[in-house]
mmCIF file of C-alpha atoms in Angstrom:
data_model
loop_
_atom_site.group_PDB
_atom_site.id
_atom_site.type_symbol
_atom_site.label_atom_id
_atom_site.label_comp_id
_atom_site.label_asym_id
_atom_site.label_seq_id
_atom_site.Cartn_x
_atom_site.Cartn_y
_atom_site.Cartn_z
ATOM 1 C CA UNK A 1 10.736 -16.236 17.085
ATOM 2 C CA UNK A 2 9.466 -16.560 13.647
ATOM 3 C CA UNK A 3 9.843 -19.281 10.925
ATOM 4 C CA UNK A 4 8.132 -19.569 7.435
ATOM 5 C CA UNK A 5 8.121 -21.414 4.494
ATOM 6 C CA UNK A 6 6.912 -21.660 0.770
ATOM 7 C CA UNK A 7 7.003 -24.479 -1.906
ATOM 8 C CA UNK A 8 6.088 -23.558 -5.009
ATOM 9 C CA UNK A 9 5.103 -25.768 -8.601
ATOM 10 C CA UNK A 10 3.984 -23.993 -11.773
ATOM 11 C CA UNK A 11 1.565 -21.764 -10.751
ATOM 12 C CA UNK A 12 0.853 -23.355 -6.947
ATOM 13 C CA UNK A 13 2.558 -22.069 -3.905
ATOM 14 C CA UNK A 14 2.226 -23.776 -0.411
ATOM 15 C CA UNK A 15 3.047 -21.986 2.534
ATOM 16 C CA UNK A 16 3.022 -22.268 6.133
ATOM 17 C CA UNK A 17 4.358 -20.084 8.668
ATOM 18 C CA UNK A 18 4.812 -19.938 12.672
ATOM 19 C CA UNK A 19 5.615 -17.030 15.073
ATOM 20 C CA UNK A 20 5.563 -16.015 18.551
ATOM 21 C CA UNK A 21 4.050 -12.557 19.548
ATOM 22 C CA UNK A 22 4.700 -10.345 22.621
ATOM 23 C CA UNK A 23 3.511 -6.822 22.834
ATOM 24 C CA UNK A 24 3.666 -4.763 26.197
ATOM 25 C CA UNK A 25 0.891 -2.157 27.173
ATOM 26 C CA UNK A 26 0.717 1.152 25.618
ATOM 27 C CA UNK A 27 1.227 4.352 27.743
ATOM 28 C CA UNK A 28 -2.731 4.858 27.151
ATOM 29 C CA UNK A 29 -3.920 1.698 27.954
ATOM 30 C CA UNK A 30 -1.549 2.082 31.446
ATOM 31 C CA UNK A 31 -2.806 5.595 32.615
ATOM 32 C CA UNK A 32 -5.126 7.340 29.369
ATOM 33 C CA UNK A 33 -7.087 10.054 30.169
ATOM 34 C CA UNK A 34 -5.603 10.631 33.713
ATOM 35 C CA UNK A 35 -6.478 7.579 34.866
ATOM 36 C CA UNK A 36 -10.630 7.341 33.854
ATOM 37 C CA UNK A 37 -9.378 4.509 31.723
ATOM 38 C CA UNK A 38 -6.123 3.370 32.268
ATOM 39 C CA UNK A 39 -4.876 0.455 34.178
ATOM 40 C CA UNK A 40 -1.098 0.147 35.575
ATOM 41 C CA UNK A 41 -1.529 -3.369 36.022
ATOM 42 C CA UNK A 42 -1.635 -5.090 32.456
ATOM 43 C CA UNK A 43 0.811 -7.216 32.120
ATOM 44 C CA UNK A 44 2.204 -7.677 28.494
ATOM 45 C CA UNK A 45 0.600 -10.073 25.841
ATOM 46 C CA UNK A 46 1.933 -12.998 24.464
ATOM 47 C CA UNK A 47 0.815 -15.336 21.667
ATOM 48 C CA UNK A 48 1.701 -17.987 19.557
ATOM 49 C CA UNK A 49 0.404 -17.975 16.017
ATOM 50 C CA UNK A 50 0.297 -20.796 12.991
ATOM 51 C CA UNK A 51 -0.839 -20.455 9.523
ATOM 52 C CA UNK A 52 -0.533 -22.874 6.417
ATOM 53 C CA UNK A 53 -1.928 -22.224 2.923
ATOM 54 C CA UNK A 54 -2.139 -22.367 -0.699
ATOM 55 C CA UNK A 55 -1.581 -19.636 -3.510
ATOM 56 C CA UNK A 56 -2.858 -19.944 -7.034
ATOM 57 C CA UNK A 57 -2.653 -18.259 -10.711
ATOM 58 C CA UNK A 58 -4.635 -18.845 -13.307
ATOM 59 C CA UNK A 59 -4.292 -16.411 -16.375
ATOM 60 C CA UNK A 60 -5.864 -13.283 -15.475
ATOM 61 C CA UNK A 61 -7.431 -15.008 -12.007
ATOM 62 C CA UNK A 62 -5.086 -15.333 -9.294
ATOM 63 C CA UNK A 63 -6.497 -16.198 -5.478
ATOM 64 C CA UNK A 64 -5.499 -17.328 -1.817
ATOM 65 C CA UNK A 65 -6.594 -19.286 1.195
ATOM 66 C CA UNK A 66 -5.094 -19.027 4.364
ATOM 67 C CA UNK A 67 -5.930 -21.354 7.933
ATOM 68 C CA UNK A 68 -4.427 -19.854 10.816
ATOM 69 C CA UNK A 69 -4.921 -20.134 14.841
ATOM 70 C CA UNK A 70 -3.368 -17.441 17.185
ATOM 71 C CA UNK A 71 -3.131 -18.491 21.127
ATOM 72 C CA UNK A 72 -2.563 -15.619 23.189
ATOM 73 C CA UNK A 73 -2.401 -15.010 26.949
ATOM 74 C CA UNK A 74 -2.817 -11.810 28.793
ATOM 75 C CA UNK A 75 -4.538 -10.637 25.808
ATOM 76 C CA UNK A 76 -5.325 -6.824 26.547
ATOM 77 C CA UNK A 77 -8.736 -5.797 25.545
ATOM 78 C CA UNK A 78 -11.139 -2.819 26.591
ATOM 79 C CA UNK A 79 -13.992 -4.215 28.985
ATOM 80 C CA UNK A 80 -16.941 -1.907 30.650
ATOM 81 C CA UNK A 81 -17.202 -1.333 34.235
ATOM 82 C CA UNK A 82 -21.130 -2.501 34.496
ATOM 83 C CA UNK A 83 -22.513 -5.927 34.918
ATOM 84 C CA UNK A 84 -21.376 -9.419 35.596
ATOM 85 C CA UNK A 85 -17.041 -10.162 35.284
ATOM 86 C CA UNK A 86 -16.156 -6.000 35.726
ATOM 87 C CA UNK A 87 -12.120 -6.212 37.031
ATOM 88 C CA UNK A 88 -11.457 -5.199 40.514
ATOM 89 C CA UNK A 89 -10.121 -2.045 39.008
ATOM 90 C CA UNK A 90 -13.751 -0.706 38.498
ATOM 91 C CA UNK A 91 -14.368 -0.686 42.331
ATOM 92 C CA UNK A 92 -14.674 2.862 43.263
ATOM 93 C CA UNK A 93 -16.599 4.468 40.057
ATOM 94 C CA UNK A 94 -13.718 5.818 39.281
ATOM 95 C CA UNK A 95 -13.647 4.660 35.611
ATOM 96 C CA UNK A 96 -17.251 4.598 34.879
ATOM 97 C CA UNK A 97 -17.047 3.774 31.577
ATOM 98 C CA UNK A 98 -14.592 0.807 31.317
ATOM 99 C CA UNK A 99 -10.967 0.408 31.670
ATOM 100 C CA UNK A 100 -8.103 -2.432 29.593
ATOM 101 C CA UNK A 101 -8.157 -5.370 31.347
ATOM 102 C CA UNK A 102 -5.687 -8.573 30.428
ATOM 103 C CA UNK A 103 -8.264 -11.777 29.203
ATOM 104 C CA UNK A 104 -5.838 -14.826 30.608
ATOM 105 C CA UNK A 105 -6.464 -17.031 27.534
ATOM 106 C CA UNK A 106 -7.257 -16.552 24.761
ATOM 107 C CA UNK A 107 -7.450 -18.264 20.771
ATOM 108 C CA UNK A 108 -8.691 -16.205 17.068
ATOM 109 C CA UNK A 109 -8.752 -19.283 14.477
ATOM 110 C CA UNK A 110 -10.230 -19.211 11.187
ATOM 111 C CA UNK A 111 -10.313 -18.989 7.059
ATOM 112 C CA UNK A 112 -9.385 -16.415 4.849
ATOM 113 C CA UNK A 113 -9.664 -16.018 1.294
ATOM 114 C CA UNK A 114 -8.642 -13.559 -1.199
ATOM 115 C CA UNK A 115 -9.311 -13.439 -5.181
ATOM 116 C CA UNK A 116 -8.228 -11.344 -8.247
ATOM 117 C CA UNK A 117 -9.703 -11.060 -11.311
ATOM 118 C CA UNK A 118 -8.184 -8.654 -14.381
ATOM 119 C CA UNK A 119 -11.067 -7.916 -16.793
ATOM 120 C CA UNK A 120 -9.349 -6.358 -18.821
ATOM 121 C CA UNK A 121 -6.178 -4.347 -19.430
ATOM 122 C CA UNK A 122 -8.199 -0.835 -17.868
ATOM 123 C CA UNK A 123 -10.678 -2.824 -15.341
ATOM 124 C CA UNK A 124 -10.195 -5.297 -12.143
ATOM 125 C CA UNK A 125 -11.901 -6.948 -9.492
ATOM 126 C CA UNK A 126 -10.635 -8.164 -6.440
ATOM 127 C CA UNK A 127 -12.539 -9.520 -2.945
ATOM 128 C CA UNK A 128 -11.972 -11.543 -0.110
ATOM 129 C CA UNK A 129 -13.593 -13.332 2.994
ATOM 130 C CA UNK A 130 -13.071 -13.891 6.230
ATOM 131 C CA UNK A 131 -14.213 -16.252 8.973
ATOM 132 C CA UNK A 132 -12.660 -15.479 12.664
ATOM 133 C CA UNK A 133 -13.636 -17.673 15.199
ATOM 134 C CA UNK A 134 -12.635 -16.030 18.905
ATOM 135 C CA UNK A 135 -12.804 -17.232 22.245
ATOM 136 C CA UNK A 136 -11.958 -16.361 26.052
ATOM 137 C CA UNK A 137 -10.226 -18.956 27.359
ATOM 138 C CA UNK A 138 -9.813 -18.349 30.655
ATOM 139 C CA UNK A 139 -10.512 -21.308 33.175
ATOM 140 C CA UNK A 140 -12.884 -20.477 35.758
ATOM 141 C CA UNK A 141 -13.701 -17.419 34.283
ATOM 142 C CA UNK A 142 -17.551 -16.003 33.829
ATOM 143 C CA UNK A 143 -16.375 -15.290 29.658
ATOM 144 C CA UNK A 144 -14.758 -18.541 29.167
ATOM 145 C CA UNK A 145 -15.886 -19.987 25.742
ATOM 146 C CA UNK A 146 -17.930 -16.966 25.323
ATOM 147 C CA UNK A 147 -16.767 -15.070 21.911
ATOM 148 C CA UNK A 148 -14.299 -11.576 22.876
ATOM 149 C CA UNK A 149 -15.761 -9.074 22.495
ATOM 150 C CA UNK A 150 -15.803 -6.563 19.214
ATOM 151 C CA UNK A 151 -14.784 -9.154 16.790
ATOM 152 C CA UNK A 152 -17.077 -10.157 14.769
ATOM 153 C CA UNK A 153 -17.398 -13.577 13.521
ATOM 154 C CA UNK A 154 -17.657 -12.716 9.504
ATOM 155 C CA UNK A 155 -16.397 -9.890 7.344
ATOM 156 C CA UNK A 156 -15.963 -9.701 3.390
ATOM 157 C CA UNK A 157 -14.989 -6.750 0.953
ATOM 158 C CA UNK A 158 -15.616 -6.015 -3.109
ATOM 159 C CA UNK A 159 -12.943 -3.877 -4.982
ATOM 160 C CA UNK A 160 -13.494 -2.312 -8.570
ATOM 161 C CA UNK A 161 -11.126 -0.338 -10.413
ATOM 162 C CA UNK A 162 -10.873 1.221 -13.948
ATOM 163 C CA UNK A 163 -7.993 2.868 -15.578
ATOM 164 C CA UNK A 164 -9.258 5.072 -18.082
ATOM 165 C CA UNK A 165 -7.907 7.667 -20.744
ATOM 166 C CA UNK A 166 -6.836 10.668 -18.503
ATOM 167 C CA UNK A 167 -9.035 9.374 -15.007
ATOM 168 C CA UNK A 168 -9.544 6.746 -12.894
ATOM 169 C CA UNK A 169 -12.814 5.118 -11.036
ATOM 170 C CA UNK A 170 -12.858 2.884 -8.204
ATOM 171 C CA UNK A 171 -15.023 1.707 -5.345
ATOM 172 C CA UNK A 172 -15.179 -0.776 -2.585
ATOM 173 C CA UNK A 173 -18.178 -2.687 -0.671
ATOM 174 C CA UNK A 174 -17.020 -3.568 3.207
ATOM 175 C CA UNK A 175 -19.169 -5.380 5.449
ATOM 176 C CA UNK A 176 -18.173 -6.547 8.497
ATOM 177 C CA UNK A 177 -21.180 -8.738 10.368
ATOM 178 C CA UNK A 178 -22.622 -8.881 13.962
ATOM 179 C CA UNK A 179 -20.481 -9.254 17.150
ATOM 180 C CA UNK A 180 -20.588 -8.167 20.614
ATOM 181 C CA UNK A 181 -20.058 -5.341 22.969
ATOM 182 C CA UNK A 182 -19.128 -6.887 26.293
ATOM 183 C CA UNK A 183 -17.429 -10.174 27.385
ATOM 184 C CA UNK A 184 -20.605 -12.003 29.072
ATOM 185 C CA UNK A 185 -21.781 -11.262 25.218
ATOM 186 C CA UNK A 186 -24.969 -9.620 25.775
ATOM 187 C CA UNK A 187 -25.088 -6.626 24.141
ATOM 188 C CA UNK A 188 -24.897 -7.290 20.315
ATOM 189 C CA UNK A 189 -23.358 -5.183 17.931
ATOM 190 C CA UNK A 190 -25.189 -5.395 14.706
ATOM 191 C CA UNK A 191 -23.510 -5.657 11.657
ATOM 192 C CA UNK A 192 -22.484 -3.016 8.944
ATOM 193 C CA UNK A 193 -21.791 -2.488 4.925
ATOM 194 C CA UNK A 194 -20.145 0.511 3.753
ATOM 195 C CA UNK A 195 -19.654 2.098 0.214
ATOM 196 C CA UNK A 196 -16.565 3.765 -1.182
ATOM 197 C CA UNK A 197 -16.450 5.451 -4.346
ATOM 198 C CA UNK A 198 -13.179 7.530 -5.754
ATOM 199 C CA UNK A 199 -12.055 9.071 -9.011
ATOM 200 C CA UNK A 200 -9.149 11.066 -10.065
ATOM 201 C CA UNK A 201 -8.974 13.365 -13.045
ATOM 202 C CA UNK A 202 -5.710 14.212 -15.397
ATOM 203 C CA UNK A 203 -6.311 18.234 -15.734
ATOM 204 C CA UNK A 204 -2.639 18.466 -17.290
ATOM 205 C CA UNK A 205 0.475 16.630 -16.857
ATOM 206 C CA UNK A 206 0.935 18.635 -13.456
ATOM 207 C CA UNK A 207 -2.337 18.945 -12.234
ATOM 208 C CA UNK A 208 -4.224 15.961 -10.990
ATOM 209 C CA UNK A 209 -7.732 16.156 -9.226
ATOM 210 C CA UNK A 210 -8.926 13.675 -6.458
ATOM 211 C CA UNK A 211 -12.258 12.880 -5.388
ATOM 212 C CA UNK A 212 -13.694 10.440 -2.934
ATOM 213 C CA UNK A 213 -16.917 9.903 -0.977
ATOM 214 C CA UNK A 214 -16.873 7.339 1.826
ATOM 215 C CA UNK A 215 -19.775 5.775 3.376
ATOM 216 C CA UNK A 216 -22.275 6.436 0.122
ATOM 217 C CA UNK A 217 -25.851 5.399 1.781
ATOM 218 C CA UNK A 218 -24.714 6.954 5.383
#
């Protein structure tokens, strides 16, 4: 089920939205790679998700901010095999690197925040911010109120892009901060920023050349 709503004045819009989630286990994540990681027992996830927030224009600056919480349970996620709170799956060594396992609870609440700025008629700006806030749930469980893992509590991103006469130039700035590897949260992932740059060049009206480096400073 889904519902969502929008009330807008001038140049305001409020919105606020709610839905229910269910997604079942893909054929991978129930027998991938002949078994080394698979797991026929997942059972499917479910979730709950609500969201409220506000929309704004002003002249050439337009922007968003967005509150949200998503509940889930029998969220499917990829956990190792080694250390404390390995499923009963891993008995065996016969997935020695990890396998999907179903987290019973589950919640992902936070802030994000979006904003676009046109220079000028050729050049434009836009970023945005996020702050997700995850948790395990699960009562009784070794994890629970530890943060899942491979999220990572901060990420943010920097777009530029100019239309010129007969090419364009662009390029984007992701970072995505520190989170962790496991559930018991004790291996830490550290964080990362990449660079994009890309261009295109008008040879003729039917040739067009494309160029585009990713990751700039490796």
């Amino acid at each position: 089920m889904n519902a969502d709503g929008a009330w807008q004045v001038d140049d305001t819009t409020l919105h606020a939205a709610y839905a229910e989630g269910y997604k079942a286990p893909t054929l991978f994540q129930l027998s991938g790679s002949a078994g080394a990681f698979g797991n026929p027992a997942l059972s499917p996830e479910r979730s709950r998700s609500y969201e409220v927030g506000v929309r704004q224009s002003l002249g050439t600056v337009s922007g968003s901010v967005t509150l949200y919480r998503r509940d889930s349970r029998n969220l499917i996620d990829f956990v190792g095999c080694a250390g404390a709170g390995a499923p009963a799956i891993c008995t065996g060594g016969t997935r020695p690197f990890g396998t999907y396992d179903n987290v019973a609870r589950a919640r992902a609440e936070g802030i994000e925040a979006e904003v676009q700025w046109q220079v000028s008629n050729a050049f434009s700006l836009s970023g945005g911010y996020a702050l997700i806030s995850t948790r395990d749930r699960a009562a009784g469980s070794f994890s629970n109120g530890k943060r899942l893992a491979r999220r990572p509590l901060h990420s943010a991103n920097l777009l530029a892009h100019y239309d010129g006469e007969g090419f364009t130039l662009g390029g984007d700035i992701r970072y995505v901060g520190t989170s962790f590897d496991n559930r018991s949260n004790s291996v830490r992932l550290s964080g990362t920023a990449l660079v994009t740059l890309r261009t295109s060049i008008e040879v003729n009206d039917a040739i067009e050349l494309y160029g585009r480096v990713e990751n700039l400073f490796d």
